[in-house]
Amino acid sequence: MTSSVPSDVLGRRILCDTEYATVRYAGSVPPTTGLWLGVEWDNPQRGKHNGSHEGIQYFKCSHPTGGSFIRPNKADFGVDFLTAVKNRYGLNDEEDVECEKENALVIGKKTVELIGFDSIIEQQRQLNKLVDISVRECAVSHAGQKEEISTTCPNIRTINLSKNLLPSWEKVTDIACQVQNLESLDLSENRMKFPSVSASIACTLCKLKLLALNQTGVTWTEVLLCAPAWPALEELYLASNDITVLERPINVLQTLKLLDLSNNQLIDGNQLQLIAYLPRLEQLILSNTGISSICFPDVVFGCKTKMFPLLQRLTIDDNKISQWSFINDLDKLQCLQSLKCQNNPLMRTEKYPETVRQLIIAKIGQLKVLNKSEVFPDERKGAELDYRKKFGNDWLAAGGNQNPDENKPNAEFLAAHPRYHLLCLKYGFPDEGELKQQQPFFLKNQLLTLTIKCPDKPDQKPIEKKLPDSMTVQKVKGLLYRLLKIPGSELKLSYESSKMEGKEIELENDLKPLQFYSIENGDCMLVRW
């Protein structure tokens, strides 16, 4: 704490006790005497007013109770970067160092982080050997003396500067531009001022590959204004910044492979079309962005869109997705292999969660991982066969027919089930007799208590499982892949009847239910791969 006030006090970030704030005013507040700082708290519950006192507006706040007046001696304006590094890693000469635990250093009563492995204390005493640095919550507010960082710590590659007192992007570049080999920079939880107009680039972070700006208040427009300084950037994290609108990046972010926009309430899913042509984007995180729809209007169903040409992993958890048309459109993506879509209304449209999973697998042909669980070939086959049967009667009612010349399902059916024709070509068209015998999806007619053994894996303990006798062999295989955590190998199932000791019966037809093989309670199912 200090009673003196910096000359650039307005806009500075401060720490008061454990609360963070931004200085909005410095001066007198009659009828009191002396200097006051008007601050806007990050936590508006900490404040008392909106920046006014006795009818006079001294500064403005974004929240009606976000402001307070404090004396300068209550404000911590922070320290320079190297001072924070020395304090964090116990490199101040005057401090008495005591080694207390294998993975901790105690300096007086303060525990500090360690880096490295063997000969840690000696290595930490040499600033020029530091490569990965974390000064999170160390009250860093500025770079310090010019060129001091580059001469003292020339080998830094990773810096965690999250939750400090950096007031502006300019102060960040004062630090980062002195680190020639900087590859990763985390600035999350620093409420900073970013450039609002295009300006000349002070320096280019040529080797920066990862940048985290979560909870910094940055807008997408400001990101694009700063982006020319990141020509090699591959990962950009922008979570929780109240970004609502996007713009198309022009000649920037062209190397980006991962973009995290989670916890930003986008106006609608059409905003995504503005970032759809990032040429190298492989992973897009859109958790809790409020989206309910997505559209790739450049192609019809059955064709692949030119949008998001390399996108492999998509996260859309915690949104408002309720229509299957959203999933249908995802099949247009050229490279999509992994999807996370939990906590959406769509996931509650069927009685059993497993049914929803199977429908998604059947609708997205190239999907290999769904909600962090691998989609094995047998599970895909089972899902697609079930989908073919489940909507077979709808297909017939819409004009579907086994005769290719008469197979003319209407446009409504084709829009709701764009892959159905492809699945019929793959597995054959369902006939009316087959559909009449169809059981309700996942109907449990009778539960069989079976003992599951792996005779070729003696270390695998037997498992007792209850399965419906209407469950097909294909579905049993899909269950066993997950239950036994079996790698992508071909499963072979058989069973031993309690009534025919020593005789093993192979379950060779994946499409037949367990009851077809006369499996009964107490029988033993044998699994090999």
Coordinates of C-alpha atoms in Angstrom, one line a residue:
M1 CA 0.0 0.0 0.0
T2 CA 1.2 3.5 -0.7
S3 CA 0.0 7.1 0.1
S4 CA 1.5 8.3 -3.2
V5 CA -0.5 8.2 -6.4
P6 CA 1.0 7.4 -9.9
S7 CA 0.8 10.1 -12.5
D8 CA -1.3 7.8 -14.7
V9 CA -3.6 6.8 -11.9
L10 CA -6.9 7.0 -14.0
G11 CA -7.6 3.7 -15.5
R12 CA -5.1 1.9 -13.3
R13 CA -6.0 -1.4 -11.8
I14 CA -5.7 -1.8 -8.0
L15 CA -6.0 -4.4 -5.3
C16 CA -7.7 -3.4 -2.0
D17 CA -7.6 -6.2 0.6
T18 CA -8.6 -9.1 -1.7
E19 CA -10.9 -7.1 -4.0
Y20 CA -9.9 -5.8 -7.5
A21 CA -11.0 -2.5 -8.9
T22 CA -10.3 0.2 -11.6
V23 CA -9.5 3.8 -10.7
R24 CA -12.1 6.1 -12.3
Y25 CA -11.4 9.3 -10.4
A26 CA -8.7 11.0 -8.3
G27 CA -9.3 14.3 -6.4
S28 CA -11.2 15.9 -3.6
V29 CA -14.7 15.0 -2.5
P30 CA -16.1 17.9 -0.6
P31 CA -16.9 18.5 2.2
T32 CA -14.1 16.1 3.2
T33 CA -10.4 17.1 2.9
G34 CA -7.5 15.3 1.2
L35 CA -7.2 13.1 -1.8
W36 CA -9.7 10.4 -2.7
L37 CA -9.7 7.7 -5.3
G38 CA -13.0 6.8 -7.0
V39 CA -12.9 3.2 -7.9
E40 CA -15.2 0.8 -9.8
W41 CA -15.1 -2.7 -8.2
D42 CA -15.0 -5.9 -10.3
N43 CA -17.5 -7.2 -7.7
P44 CA -20.3 -4.6 -7.6
Q45 CA -21.5 -6.1 -4.3
R46 CA -18.4 -4.5 -2.8
G47 CA -19.4 -1.0 -3.8
K48 CA -21.8 1.5 -2.3
H49 CA -23.0 3.9 -5.1
N50 CA -22.7 4.7 -8.9
G51 CA -19.9 7.2 -8.6
S52 CA -21.9 10.1 -7.1
H53 CA -21.7 11.8 -3.7
E54 CA -24.3 14.3 -2.4
G55 CA -25.8 14.8 -5.8
I56 CA -22.4 15.3 -7.7
Q57 CA -21.4 12.7 -10.2
Y58 CA -17.6 12.1 -9.9
F59 CA -17.4 9.1 -12.2
K60 CA -19.6 6.5 -13.9
C61 CA -20.0 2.8 -13.1
S62 CA -21.6 0.1 -15.2
H63 CA -23.4 -1.1 -12.1
P64 CA -25.5 1.1 -9.7
T65 CA -23.6 -0.1 -6.7
G66 CA -20.2 -0.7 -8.3
G67 CA -18.5 2.4 -7.0
S68 CA -16.7 3.6 -3.8
F69 CA -14.3 6.3 -2.7
I70 CA -11.1 5.1 -0.9
R71 CA -7.9 6.7 0.4
P72 CA -4.8 6.1 -1.7
N73 CA -3.1 4.3 1.2
K74 CA -5.7 1.6 0.8
A75 CA -4.8 0.9 -2.8
D76 CA -2.1 -1.6 -4.0
F77 CA -1.0 -0.4 -7.5
G78 CA 1.1 -3.5 -8.0
V79 CA 4.7 -4.3 -8.9
D80 CA 6.8 -4.7 -12.0
F81 CA 7.1 -8.1 -13.7
L82 CA 10.6 -9.1 -12.5
T83 CA 9.8 -8.2 -8.9
A84 CA 6.8 -10.5 -9.1
V85 CA 9.0 -13.3 -10.6
K86 CA 11.6 -13.0 -7.8
N87 CA 9.0 -12.9 -5.1
R88 CA 7.2 -16.0 -6.5
Y89 CA 10.3 -18.1 -7.0
G90 CA 12.2 -17.1 -3.9
L91 CA 15.0 -15.2 -5.8
N92 CA 15.3 -12.2 -3.6
D93 CA 18.8 -12.1 -2.0
E94 CA 17.7 -10.7 1.3
E95 CA 15.2 -13.4 2.1
D96 CA 16.0 -16.4 4.2
V97 CA 15.2 -19.6 2.3
E98 CA 14.3 -22.8 4.1
C99 CA 13.6 -26.0 2.2
E100 CA 10.6 -27.6 4.0
K101 CA 8.9 -30.0 1.6
E102 CA 9.8 -31.9 -1.5
N103 CA 7.7 -29.8 -3.7
A104 CA 7.5 -26.5 -1.8
L105 CA 9.8 -23.7 -0.6
V106 CA 9.1 -21.8 2.6
I107 CA 10.5 -18.2 2.8
G108 CA 9.8 -17.1 6.3
K109 CA 6.1 -17.9 6.6
K110 CA 5.4 -17.7 2.9
T111 CA 5.1 -20.8 0.7
V112 CA 6.3 -20.3 -2.9
E113 CA 6.1 -22.5 -6.0
L114 CA 8.9 -24.6 -7.3
I115 CA 9.9 -25.4 -10.9
G116 CA 11.9 -28.1 -12.4
F117 CA 12.9 -31.4 -10.7
D118 CA 16.3 -32.2 -9.2
S119 CA 18.5 -29.3 -7.9
I120 CA 15.5 -27.1 -7.9
I121 CA 16.8 -24.5 -5.5
E122 CA 19.9 -23.9 -7.4
Q123 CA 18.0 -23.7 -10.7
Q124 CA 15.5 -21.2 -9.4
R125 CA 18.4 -19.0 -8.3
Q126 CA 19.3 -18.5 -11.9
L127 CA 16.8 -16.3 -13.6
N128 CA 18.2 -16.8 -17.0
K129 CA 17.3 -20.5 -16.9
L130 CA 13.6 -19.9 -16.2
V131 CA 11.5 -21.2 -19.1
D132 CA 7.9 -21.6 -17.8
I133 CA 6.8 -18.8 -15.5
S134 CA 3.6 -18.4 -13.5
V135 CA 3.0 -15.1 -11.6
R136 CA -0.7 -15.5 -11.3
E137 CA -2.2 -13.2 -8.6
C138 CA 1.1 -11.5 -8.0
A139 CA -0.2 -7.9 -8.6
V140 CA 1.9 -7.4 -11.7
S141 CA 1.0 -4.0 -13.2
H142 CA 3.8 -3.1 -15.6
A143 CA 7.0 -4.3 -17.2
G144 CA 9.6 -2.3 -15.2
Q145 CA 12.8 -0.9 -16.6
K146 CA 13.2 -1.0 -20.3
E147 CA 14.9 -4.2 -21.7
E148 CA 15.4 -5.5 -18.1
I149 CA 13.2 -8.6 -18.8
S150 CA 15.0 -9.6 -22.0
T151 CA 18.5 -9.4 -20.4
T152 CA 17.5 -11.1 -17.2
C153 CA 15.2 -13.8 -18.4
P154 CA 16.1 -14.5 -22.0
N155 CA 14.8 -18.1 -22.2
I156 CA 11.2 -17.6 -21.2
R157 CA 8.7 -19.5 -23.4
T158 CA 5.5 -19.6 -21.3
I159 CA 4.1 -16.9 -19.0
N160 CA 1.0 -17.1 -16.8
L161 CA 0.0 -13.5 -16.0
S162 CA -3.6 -14.3 -15.1
K163 CA -5.5 -12.3 -12.5
N164 CA -3.0 -9.4 -12.1
L165 CA -3.3 -5.6 -12.3
L166 CA -2.5 -5.1 -15.9
P167 CA -4.6 -2.1 -17.0
S168 CA -4.1 -2.2 -20.8
W169 CA -2.9 -4.1 -23.8
E170 CA -0.1 -1.6 -24.1
K171 CA 1.3 -2.7 -20.7
V172 CA 1.1 -6.3 -21.8
T173 CA 3.1 -5.7 -24.9
D174 CA 5.7 -3.9 -22.9
I175 CA 6.3 -7.2 -21.2
A176 CA 5.7 -9.7 -24.0
C177 CA 7.8 -7.8 -26.6
Q178 CA 10.9 -8.4 -24.4
V179 CA 10.4 -12.2 -24.5
Q180 CA 11.6 -13.1 -28.0
N181 CA 10.8 -16.8 -27.7
L182 CA 7.4 -16.4 -26.1
E183 CA 5.0 -19.2 -27.2
S184 CA 2.2 -19.2 -24.6
L185 CA 0.7 -16.2 -22.7
D186 CA -2.2 -16.4 -20.3
L187 CA -3.8 -13.0 -19.5
S188 CA -7.2 -14.3 -18.2
E189 CA -9.0 -12.3 -15.4
N190 CA -7.2 -9.0 -16.2
R191 CA -9.8 -6.4 -17.0
M192 CA -7.9 -4.5 -19.5
K193 CA -8.4 -1.7 -22.0
F194 CA -7.8 -2.8 -25.6
P195 CA -7.1 -0.7 -28.7
S196 CA -10.4 0.5 -30.2
V197 CA -9.0 1.7 -33.5
S198 CA -6.4 0.4 -35.9
A199 CA -2.9 1.5 -34.9
S200 CA 0.6 0.7 -35.9
I201 CA 1.9 -2.6 -34.3
A202 CA 4.4 -1.8 -31.5
C203 CA 5.9 -5.3 -31.9
T204 CA 5.0 -8.6 -33.4
L205 CA 4.9 -11.7 -31.2
C206 CA 6.3 -13.9 -34.0
K207 CA 6.4 -17.2 -32.0
L208 CA 3.2 -16.9 -29.9
K209 CA 1.1 -20.0 -30.4
L210 CA -1.3 -19.8 -27.4
L211 CA -3.1 -16.8 -26.0
A212 CA -5.7 -16.8 -23.3
L213 CA -7.9 -13.7 -22.9
N214 CA -10.7 -15.3 -20.8
Q215 CA -12.6 -12.7 -18.6
T216 CA -10.7 -9.7 -19.9
G217 CA -13.7 -7.8 -21.3
V218 CA -12.3 -8.0 -24.8
T219 CA -14.6 -7.7 -27.8
W220 CA -14.3 -9.5 -31.1
T221 CA -13.5 -6.2 -32.9
E222 CA -10.7 -5.6 -30.5
V223 CA -9.3 -9.1 -31.0
L224 CA -9.2 -8.5 -34.8
L225 CA -7.4 -5.1 -34.2
C226 CA -4.7 -6.8 -32.1
A227 CA -4.5 -10.0 -34.2
P228 CA -1.9 -8.7 -36.7
A229 CA 0.7 -9.0 -33.9
W230 CA 0.0 -12.7 -33.6
P231 CA 1.0 -14.1 -37.0
A232 CA 1.7 -17.7 -35.8
L233 CA -1.2 -18.0 -33.2
E234 CA -2.7 -21.5 -33.0
E235 CA -4.9 -21.4 -29.9
L236 CA -7.1 -18.5 -28.8
Y237 CA -9.2 -18.6 -25.6
L238 CA -11.9 -15.9 -25.3
A239 CA -14.3 -17.4 -22.7
S240 CA -16.6 -15.2 -20.6
N241 CA -16.2 -11.9 -22.4
D242 CA -19.8 -11.0 -23.3
I243 CA -19.0 -11.2 -27.0
T244 CA -22.3 -11.1 -28.8
V245 CA -21.3 -10.3 -32.5
L246 CA -18.6 -11.6 -34.7
E247 CA -16.9 -10.2 -37.8
R248 CA -15.1 -12.0 -40.6
P249 CA -11.3 -12.1 -40.0
I250 CA -9.5 -10.7 -43.0
N251 CA -5.8 -11.6 -43.3
V252 CA -5.6 -12.4 -39.5
L253 CA -6.0 -15.5 -37.4
Q254 CA -5.2 -17.6 -40.5
T255 CA -3.1 -20.0 -38.5
L256 CA -5.7 -20.6 -35.8
K257 CA -6.4 -24.2 -34.9
L258 CA -8.4 -23.8 -31.7
L259 CA -11.0 -21.1 -30.8
D260 CA -12.8 -21.0 -27.5
L261 CA -15.9 -18.7 -27.4
S262 CA -17.6 -20.4 -24.5
N263 CA -19.8 -18.4 -22.1
N264 CA -20.3 -15.6 -24.6
Q265 CA -24.0 -15.0 -25.5
L266 CA -23.9 -14.8 -29.3
I267 CA -26.9 -13.2 -30.9
D268 CA -27.6 -16.3 -33.0
G269 CA -26.0 -19.3 -34.7
N270 CA -25.7 -17.3 -38.0
Q271 CA -22.8 -15.4 -36.4
L272 CA -20.7 -18.6 -36.8
Q273 CA -20.8 -18.1 -40.6
L274 CA -18.6 -15.1 -40.1
I275 CA -15.8 -17.3 -38.8
A276 CA -16.5 -20.3 -41.0
Y277 CA -13.6 -19.7 -43.4
L278 CA -10.7 -19.8 -40.9
P279 CA -8.6 -22.1 -43.1
R280 CA -6.9 -24.1 -40.3
L281 CA -9.5 -24.2 -37.5
E282 CA -9.7 -27.8 -36.1
Q283 CA -11.4 -27.2 -32.8
L284 CA -14.3 -24.9 -31.9
I285 CA -15.6 -24.5 -28.3
L286 CA -19.1 -23.0 -28.1
S287 CA -20.3 -24.1 -24.7
N288 CA -23.1 -21.9 -23.2
T289 CA -23.2 -19.4 -26.1
G290 CA -27.0 -19.5 -26.3
I291 CA -27.1 -20.9 -29.8
S292 CA -30.1 -23.0 -30.9
S293 CA -29.5 -23.4 -34.6
I294 CA -26.8 -23.7 -37.1
C295 CA -27.0 -23.5 -40.9
F296 CA -24.6 -24.2 -43.8
P297 CA -26.7 -22.8 -46.7
D298 CA -24.0 -23.3 -49.4
V299 CA -24.9 -27.0 -49.9
V300 CA -27.9 -29.3 -49.7
F301 CA -28.2 -32.4 -47.5
G302 CA -25.9 -35.2 -48.7
C303 CA -23.2 -32.7 -49.8
K304 CA -20.3 -31.3 -47.8
T305 CA -20.0 -27.6 -47.0
K306 CA -16.9 -25.5 -47.7
M307 CA -17.4 -23.8 -44.3
F308 CA -15.1 -24.9 -41.5
P309 CA -13.1 -27.0 -43.9
L310 CA -10.8 -28.6 -41.3
L311 CA -13.0 -28.6 -38.2
Q312 CA -12.6 -31.9 -36.4
R313 CA -13.8 -31.2 -32.8
L314 CA -16.9 -29.2 -31.9
T315 CA -18.2 -28.5 -28.4
I316 CA -21.8 -27.2 -28.0
D317 CA -22.6 -28.2 -24.4
D318 CA -25.1 -26.1 -22.3
N319 CA -27.0 -24.5 -25.2
K320 CA -30.6 -24.2 -26.4
I321 CA -30.4 -26.9 -29.1
S322 CA -33.7 -28.6 -29.3
Q323 CA -34.2 -29.6 -32.9
W324 CA -32.7 -32.6 -34.8
S325 CA -32.2 -30.3 -37.8
F326 CA -29.1 -28.9 -35.9
I327 CA -27.6 -32.4 -35.9
N328 CA -28.5 -33.0 -39.5
D329 CA -26.6 -29.9 -40.5
L330 CA -23.5 -31.1 -38.7
D331 CA -23.2 -34.0 -41.1
K332 CA -22.4 -31.4 -43.8
L333 CA -19.0 -30.7 -42.2
Q334 CA -16.2 -32.3 -44.1
C335 CA -14.0 -33.4 -41.2
L336 CA -16.1 -33.5 -38.0
Q337 CA -15.0 -36.5 -35.9
S338 CA -15.7 -35.4 -32.3
L339 CA -18.8 -33.8 -30.8
K340 CA -19.7 -32.7 -27.3
C341 CA -23.4 -31.7 -26.9
Q342 CA -24.5 -32.5 -23.4
N343 CA -27.0 -30.4 -21.4
N344 CA -29.1 -29.4 -24.4
P345 CA -33.0 -29.8 -24.6
L346 CA -32.4 -32.2 -27.5
M347 CA -30.8 -34.7 -25.1
R348 CA -34.1 -35.1 -23.3
T349 CA -36.3 -35.8 -26.4
E350 CA -36.1 -39.5 -25.9
K351 CA -36.9 -41.6 -22.9
Y352 CA -33.4 -43.2 -22.7
P353 CA -30.2 -41.2 -23.1
E354 CA -28.7 -44.2 -25.0
T355 CA -31.4 -43.7 -27.7
V356 CA -30.3 -40.1 -28.2
R357 CA -26.7 -41.2 -28.5
Q358 CA -27.6 -43.8 -31.2
L359 CA -29.7 -41.3 -33.2
I360 CA -26.8 -38.8 -33.2
I361 CA -24.3 -41.5 -34.4
A362 CA -26.7 -42.5 -37.1
K363 CA -27.2 -38.9 -38.3
I364 CA -23.5 -37.9 -38.4
G365 CA -21.7 -40.5 -40.6
Q366 CA -18.1 -39.7 -39.8
L367 CA -18.4 -39.2 -36.1
K368 CA -15.8 -41.1 -34.1
V369 CA -16.2 -39.6 -30.6
L370 CA -19.4 -38.5 -28.9
N371 CA -19.5 -36.8 -25.5
K372 CA -15.9 -38.1 -24.8
S373 CA -16.9 -41.7 -25.5
E374 CA -15.4 -43.4 -28.6
V375 CA -17.8 -44.7 -31.3
F376 CA -16.7 -48.2 -32.2
P377 CA -17.6 -49.8 -35.5
D378 CA -20.0 -52.2 -34.0
E379 CA -21.8 -49.4 -32.1
R380 CA -22.1 -47.4 -35.3
K381 CA -23.5 -50.4 -37.2
G382 CA -26.1 -51.1 -34.5
A383 CA -27.1 -47.4 -34.3
E384 CA -27.6 -47.2 -38.1
L385 CA -29.5 -50.4 -38.3
D386 CA -31.8 -49.3 -35.4
Y387 CA -32.3 -45.9 -37.1
R388 CA -33.3 -47.7 -40.3
K389 CA -35.9 -49.7 -38.5
K390 CA -37.1 -47.0 -36.1
F391 CA -38.1 -44.6 -39.0
G392 CA -39.0 -47.3 -41.5
N393 CA -42.8 -46.9 -41.2
D394 CA -42.4 -43.1 -41.5
W395 CA -40.4 -43.7 -44.7
L396 CA -43.2 -46.0 -46.1
A397 CA -45.9 -43.4 -45.2
A398 CA -43.9 -40.6 -46.9
G399 CA -43.7 -42.5 -50.2
G400 CA -40.7 -44.8 -49.6
N401 CA -40.6 -48.1 -51.5
Q402 CA -38.2 -51.0 -52.0
N403 CA -38.7 -50.6 -55.8
P404 CA -36.2 -47.9 -56.8
D405 CA -38.6 -46.6 -59.5
E406 CA -41.3 -46.1 -56.9
N407 CA -39.2 -44.9 -54.0
K408 CA -40.2 -41.3 -53.8
P409 CA -40.3 -40.1 -50.1
N410 CA -41.6 -36.6 -49.8
A411 CA -39.4 -33.5 -49.1
E412 CA -40.5 -33.3 -45.4
F413 CA -39.1 -36.8 -44.7
L414 CA -35.9 -36.2 -46.6
A415 CA -35.3 -33.0 -44.6
A416 CA -35.9 -34.8 -41.3
H417 CA -33.8 -37.9 -42.2
P418 CA -31.2 -36.8 -44.8
R419 CA -29.1 -40.0 -44.3
Y420 CA -31.9 -42.5 -44.4
H421 CA -31.5 -43.3 -48.1
L422 CA -27.8 -43.8 -47.7
L423 CA -28.4 -46.2 -44.8
C424 CA -30.9 -48.1 -46.9
L425 CA -28.3 -48.4 -49.7
K426 CA -25.8 -49.6 -47.1
Y427 CA -28.0 -52.2 -45.3
G428 CA -30.9 -52.8 -47.6
F429 CA -34.4 -51.3 -47.7
P430 CA -36.6 -52.5 -44.8
D431 CA -39.6 -54.6 -45.9
E432 CA -43.1 -54.2 -44.5
G433 CA -43.0 -57.5 -42.7
E434 CA -39.8 -56.6 -40.9
L435 CA -41.3 -53.3 -39.8
K436 CA -44.5 -54.9 -38.5
Q437 CA -42.5 -57.1 -36.2
Q438 CA -40.5 -54.1 -34.9
Q439 CA -40.4 -53.8 -31.2
P440 CA -40.7 -50.4 -29.6
F441 CA -37.2 -48.8 -29.4
F442 CA -35.3 -50.1 -26.3
L443 CA -38.4 -52.0 -25.0
K444 CA -37.4 -54.2 -22.1
N445 CA -39.7 -57.2 -22.4
Q446 CA -38.0 -59.5 -20.0
L447 CA -34.7 -59.1 -18.1
L448 CA -32.1 -61.9 -18.2
T449 CA -29.5 -62.1 -15.5
L450 CA -26.3 -63.2 -17.2
T451 CA -22.7 -63.8 -16.1
I452 CA -20.3 -62.2 -18.5
K453 CA -16.8 -63.8 -18.7
C454 CA -13.7 -63.2 -20.9
P455 CA -12.1 -66.7 -21.1
D456 CA -9.0 -65.4 -22.9
K457 CA -8.5 -62.7 -20.3
P458 CA -8.0 -64.6 -16.9
D459 CA -7.4 -61.3 -15.1
Q460 CA -10.8 -60.0 -16.1
K461 CA -13.3 -60.7 -13.3
P462 CA -16.8 -62.1 -14.2
I463 CA -19.5 -59.5 -14.3
E464 CA -23.2 -60.0 -13.6
K465 CA -25.5 -58.0 -15.9
K466 CA -29.2 -57.8 -16.5
L467 CA -30.2 -57.5 -20.2
P468 CA -33.6 -57.5 -21.9
D469 CA -34.1 -60.7 -24.0
S470 CA -35.2 -58.5 -26.9
M471 CA -31.8 -56.9 -27.1
T472 CA -30.0 -57.7 -30.3
V473 CA -26.5 -59.2 -30.4
Q474 CA -25.3 -55.9 -32.1
K475 CA -26.5 -53.8 -29.1
V476 CA -25.0 -56.3 -26.6
K477 CA -21.6 -55.8 -28.4
G478 CA -21.9 -52.0 -28.2
L479 CA -22.7 -52.3 -24.5
L480 CA -19.7 -54.6 -23.9
Y481 CA -17.3 -52.3 -25.7
R482 CA -18.0 -49.6 -23.1
L483 CA -18.5 -51.9 -20.1
L484 CA -15.2 -53.7 -20.6
K485 CA -13.4 -50.8 -22.2
I486 CA -12.4 -52.9 -25.1
P487 CA -10.3 -51.3 -27.9
G488 CA -11.6 -51.2 -31.4
S489 CA -11.4 -55.0 -32.1
E490 CA -14.0 -57.3 -33.5
L491 CA -16.0 -59.0 -30.7
K492 CA -17.0 -62.6 -30.8
L493 CA -19.9 -63.7 -28.5
S494 CA -21.1 -67.1 -27.4
Y495 CA -22.9 -68.5 -24.4
E496 CA -23.0 -71.6 -22.2
S497 CA -26.4 -72.8 -21.1
S498 CA -26.9 -73.9 -17.5
K499 CA -29.0 -76.8 -19.0
M500 CA -26.3 -78.0 -21.5
E501 CA -23.1 -78.1 -19.5
G502 CA -19.9 -78.0 -21.6
K503 CA -21.7 -76.9 -24.8
E504 CA -20.9 -73.4 -26.2
I505 CA -23.3 -71.8 -28.6
E506 CA -22.0 -69.0 -30.9
L507 CA -24.1 -65.8 -31.3
E508 CA -23.2 -65.3 -35.0
N509 CA -26.0 -63.1 -36.2
D510 CA -25.7 -59.5 -35.0
L511 CA -29.3 -58.7 -35.9
K512 CA -31.0 -61.4 -33.9
P513 CA -32.3 -60.8 -30.3
L514 CA -31.0 -62.8 -27.4
Q515 CA -34.3 -64.6 -27.2
F516 CA -33.6 -66.1 -30.7
Y517 CA -30.8 -68.1 -29.2
S518 CA -33.0 -69.3 -26.2
I519 CA -30.7 -67.6 -23.7
E520 CA -32.1 -67.9 -20.2
N521 CA -31.6 -66.6 -16.7
G522 CA -28.3 -67.8 -15.2
D523 CA -26.6 -68.5 -18.5
C524 CA -23.0 -67.4 -19.0
M525 CA -22.0 -65.1 -21.9
L526 CA -18.4 -65.5 -23.2
V527 CA -16.6 -62.6 -24.8
R528 CA -13.5 -62.8 -27.0
W529 CA -11.6 -60.3 -29.0

